[in-house]
XYZ file of C-alpha atoms in Angstrom:
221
model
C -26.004 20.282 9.869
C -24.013 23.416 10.587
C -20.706 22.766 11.715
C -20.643 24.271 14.930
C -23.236 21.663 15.334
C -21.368 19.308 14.593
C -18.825 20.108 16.839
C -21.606 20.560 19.615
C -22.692 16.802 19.397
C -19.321 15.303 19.538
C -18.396 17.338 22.619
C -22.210 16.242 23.788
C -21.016 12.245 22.651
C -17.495 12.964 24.614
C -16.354 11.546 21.563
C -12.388 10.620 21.384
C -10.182 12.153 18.670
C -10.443 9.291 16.207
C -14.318 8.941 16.689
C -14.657 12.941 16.353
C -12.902 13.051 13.170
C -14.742 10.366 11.991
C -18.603 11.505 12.563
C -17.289 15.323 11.219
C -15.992 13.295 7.831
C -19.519 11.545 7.408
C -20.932 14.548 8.120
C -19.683 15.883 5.336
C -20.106 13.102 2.910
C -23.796 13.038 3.526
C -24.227 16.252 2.055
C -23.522 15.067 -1.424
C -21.288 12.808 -3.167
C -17.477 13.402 -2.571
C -15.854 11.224 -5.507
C -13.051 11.029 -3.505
C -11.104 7.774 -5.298
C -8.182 7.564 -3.817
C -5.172 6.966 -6.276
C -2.582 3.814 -6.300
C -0.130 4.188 -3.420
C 3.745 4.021 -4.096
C 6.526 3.753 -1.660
C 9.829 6.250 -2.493
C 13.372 4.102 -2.640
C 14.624 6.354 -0.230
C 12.021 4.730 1.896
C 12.579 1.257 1.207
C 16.809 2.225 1.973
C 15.556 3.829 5.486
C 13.665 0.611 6.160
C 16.729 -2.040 4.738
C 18.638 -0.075 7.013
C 16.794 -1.041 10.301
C 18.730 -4.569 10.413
C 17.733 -5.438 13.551
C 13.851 -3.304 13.853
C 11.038 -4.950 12.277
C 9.793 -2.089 10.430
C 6.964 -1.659 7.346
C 5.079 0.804 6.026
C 1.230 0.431 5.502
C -1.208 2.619 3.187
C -4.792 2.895 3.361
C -6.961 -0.118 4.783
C -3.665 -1.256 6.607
C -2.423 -2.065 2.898
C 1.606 -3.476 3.365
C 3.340 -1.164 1.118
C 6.721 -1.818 1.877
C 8.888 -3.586 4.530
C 12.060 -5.105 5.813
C 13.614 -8.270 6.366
C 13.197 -7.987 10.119
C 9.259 -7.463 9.569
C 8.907 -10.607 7.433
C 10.737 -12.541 9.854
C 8.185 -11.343 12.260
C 4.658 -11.311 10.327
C 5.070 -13.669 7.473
C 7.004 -13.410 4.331
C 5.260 -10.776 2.129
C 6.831 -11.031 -0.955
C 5.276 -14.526 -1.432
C 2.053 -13.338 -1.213
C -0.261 -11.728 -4.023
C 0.129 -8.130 -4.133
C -4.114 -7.876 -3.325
C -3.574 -10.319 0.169
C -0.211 -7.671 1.752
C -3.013 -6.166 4.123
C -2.535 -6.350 7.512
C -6.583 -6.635 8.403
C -6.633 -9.752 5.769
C -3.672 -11.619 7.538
C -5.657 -10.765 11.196
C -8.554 -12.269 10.031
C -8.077 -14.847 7.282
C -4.330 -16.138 7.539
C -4.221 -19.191 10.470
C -1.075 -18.371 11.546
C -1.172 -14.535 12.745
C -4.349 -16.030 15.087
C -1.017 -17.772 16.806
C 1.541 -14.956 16.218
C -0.993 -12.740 19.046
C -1.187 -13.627 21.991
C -4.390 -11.053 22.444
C -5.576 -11.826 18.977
C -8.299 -10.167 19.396
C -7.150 -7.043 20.812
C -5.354 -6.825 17.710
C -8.473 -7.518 14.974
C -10.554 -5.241 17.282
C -7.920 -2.902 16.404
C -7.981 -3.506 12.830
C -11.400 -3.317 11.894
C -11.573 0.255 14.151
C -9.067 1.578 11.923
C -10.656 0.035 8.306
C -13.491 2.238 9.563
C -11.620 5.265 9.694
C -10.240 4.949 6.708
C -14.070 4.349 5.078
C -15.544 7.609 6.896
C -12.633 9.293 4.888
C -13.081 7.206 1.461
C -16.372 6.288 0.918
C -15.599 5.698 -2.805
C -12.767 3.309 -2.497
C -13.414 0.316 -4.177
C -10.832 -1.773 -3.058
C -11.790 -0.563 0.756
C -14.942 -2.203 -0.127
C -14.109 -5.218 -1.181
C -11.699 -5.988 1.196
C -15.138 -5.492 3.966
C -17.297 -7.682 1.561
C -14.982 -10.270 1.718
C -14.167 -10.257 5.400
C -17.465 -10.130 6.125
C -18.358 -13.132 4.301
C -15.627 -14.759 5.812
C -15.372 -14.426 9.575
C -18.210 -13.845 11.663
C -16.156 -11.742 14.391
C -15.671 -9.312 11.717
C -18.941 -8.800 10.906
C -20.094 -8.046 14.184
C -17.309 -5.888 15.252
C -17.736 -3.640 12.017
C -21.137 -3.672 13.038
C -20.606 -1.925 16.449
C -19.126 1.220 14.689
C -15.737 1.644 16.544
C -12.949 4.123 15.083
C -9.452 4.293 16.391
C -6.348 5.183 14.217
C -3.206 2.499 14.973
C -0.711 4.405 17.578
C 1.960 3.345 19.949
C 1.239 0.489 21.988
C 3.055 -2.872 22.946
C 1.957 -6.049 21.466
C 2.770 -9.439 22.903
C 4.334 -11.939 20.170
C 4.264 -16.153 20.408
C 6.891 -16.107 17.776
C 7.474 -19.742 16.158
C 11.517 -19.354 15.984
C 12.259 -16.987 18.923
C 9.158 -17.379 21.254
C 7.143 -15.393 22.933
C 8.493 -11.320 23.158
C 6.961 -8.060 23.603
C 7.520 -5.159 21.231
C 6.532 -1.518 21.431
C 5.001 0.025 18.289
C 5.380 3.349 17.093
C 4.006 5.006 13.799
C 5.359 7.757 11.703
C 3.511 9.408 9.135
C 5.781 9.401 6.011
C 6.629 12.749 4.782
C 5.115 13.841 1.697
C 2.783 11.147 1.199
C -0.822 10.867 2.028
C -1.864 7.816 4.433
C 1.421 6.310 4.437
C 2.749 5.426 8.478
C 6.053 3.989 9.040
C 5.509 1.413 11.711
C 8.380 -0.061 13.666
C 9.148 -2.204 16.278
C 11.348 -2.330 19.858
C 11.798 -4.009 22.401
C 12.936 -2.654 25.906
C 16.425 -2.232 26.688
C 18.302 -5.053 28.151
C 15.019 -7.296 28.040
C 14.954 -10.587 27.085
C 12.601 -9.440 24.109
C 15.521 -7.371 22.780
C 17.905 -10.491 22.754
C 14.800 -12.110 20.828
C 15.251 -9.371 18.210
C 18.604 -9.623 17.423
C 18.567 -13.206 17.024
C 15.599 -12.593 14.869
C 17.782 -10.270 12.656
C 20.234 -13.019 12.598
C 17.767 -15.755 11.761
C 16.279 -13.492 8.841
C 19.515 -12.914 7.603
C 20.170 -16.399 7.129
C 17.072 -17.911 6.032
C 15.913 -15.592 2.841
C 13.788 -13.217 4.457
C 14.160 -9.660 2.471
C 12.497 -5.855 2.306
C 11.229 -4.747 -0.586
């Protein structure tokens, strides 16, 4: 298919910008194999130091298929602590689905996974060769049946700014605001940090979240 044909059916489809992108990428890939492995993803020290700095802002930065590639003590105070975890399970789609916990750290838990497994397809209409992409779906879908049938239903959206509702175990419930930055010079690597609203009761919730990670081990790395 030409591409101005292309183009013609996802104006036809009123596709949104993730969804375009995504039918014009497996469009291409269905004209012959792309090969396109992707290659082991490293985080700069300059980028760890930006995120140590953020004291009081949960803040990480995630790779392809939501991999956790780096993060600060604020953020495992918040998710879970990373570094005790396997370097194969730091994935933010794995801890939606399979960890017990982050199905209590949402409140709209499934909001969230729907979220997930929209972006996971992104990434595979862009790397249809990744290996470890595909594993990570085999063994989700094996796992939970929500997966399965939301990867079924074909759904691509990229992660972007929106507020999330937290039932936090140490500071309770708060709201944050999300924003993601595309790392500069590196492929598929998003700083993603989190805020609350000024003078809101979820900001006090931060800071003594800062405090608390502070004091009981948490660390970036």
């Amino acid at each position: 298919m030409r591409n101005w044909r292309r183009l013609a059916l996802a104006d036809a489809l009123c596709l949104e910008p993730d969804a375009r992108d995504y039918l014009l990428t497996i469009a291409d890939t269905a004209r012959g194999p792309l090969q396109r492995k992707p290659a082991a993803q490293r985080v700069k020290p300059v980028t760890q130091q930006l995120l140590d700095e953020m004291t009081y802002l949960p803040a990480l930065v995630v790779g392809r298929c939501l991999d956790v590639l780096a993060w600060n003590a604020a953020a495992a105070a918040l998710f879970t602590d990373f570094s005790a975890l396997p370097p194969e399970n730091r994935n933010m789609v794995r801890l939606t689905f399979l960890d017990p916990a982050f199905r209590t750290l949402y409140e709209d838990w499934q909001g969230v996974a729907k979220e997930c497994v929209a972006h996971l397809r992104l990434d595979a209409g862009r790397y249809p060769d990744d290996s470890r992409l595909a594993a990570l779906v085999g063994e989700l879908s094996l796992k939970d049946s929500d997966f399965r049938t939301w990867w079924a239903s074909h759904q691509v959206r990229a992660a972007g700014r929106r507020k999330k509702t937290f039932r936090h175990p140490a500071v309770g419930t708060l709201t944050l605001a999300s924003q993601r930055y595309a790392v500069e010079g590196e492929t598929d690597q998003y700083l993603v940090v989190y805020a609350a609203d000024p003078d809101s009761a979820a900001h006090d919730s931060l800071r003594l979240l800062g405090t608390w990670s502070a004091t009981s081990g948490m660390r970036g790395r």
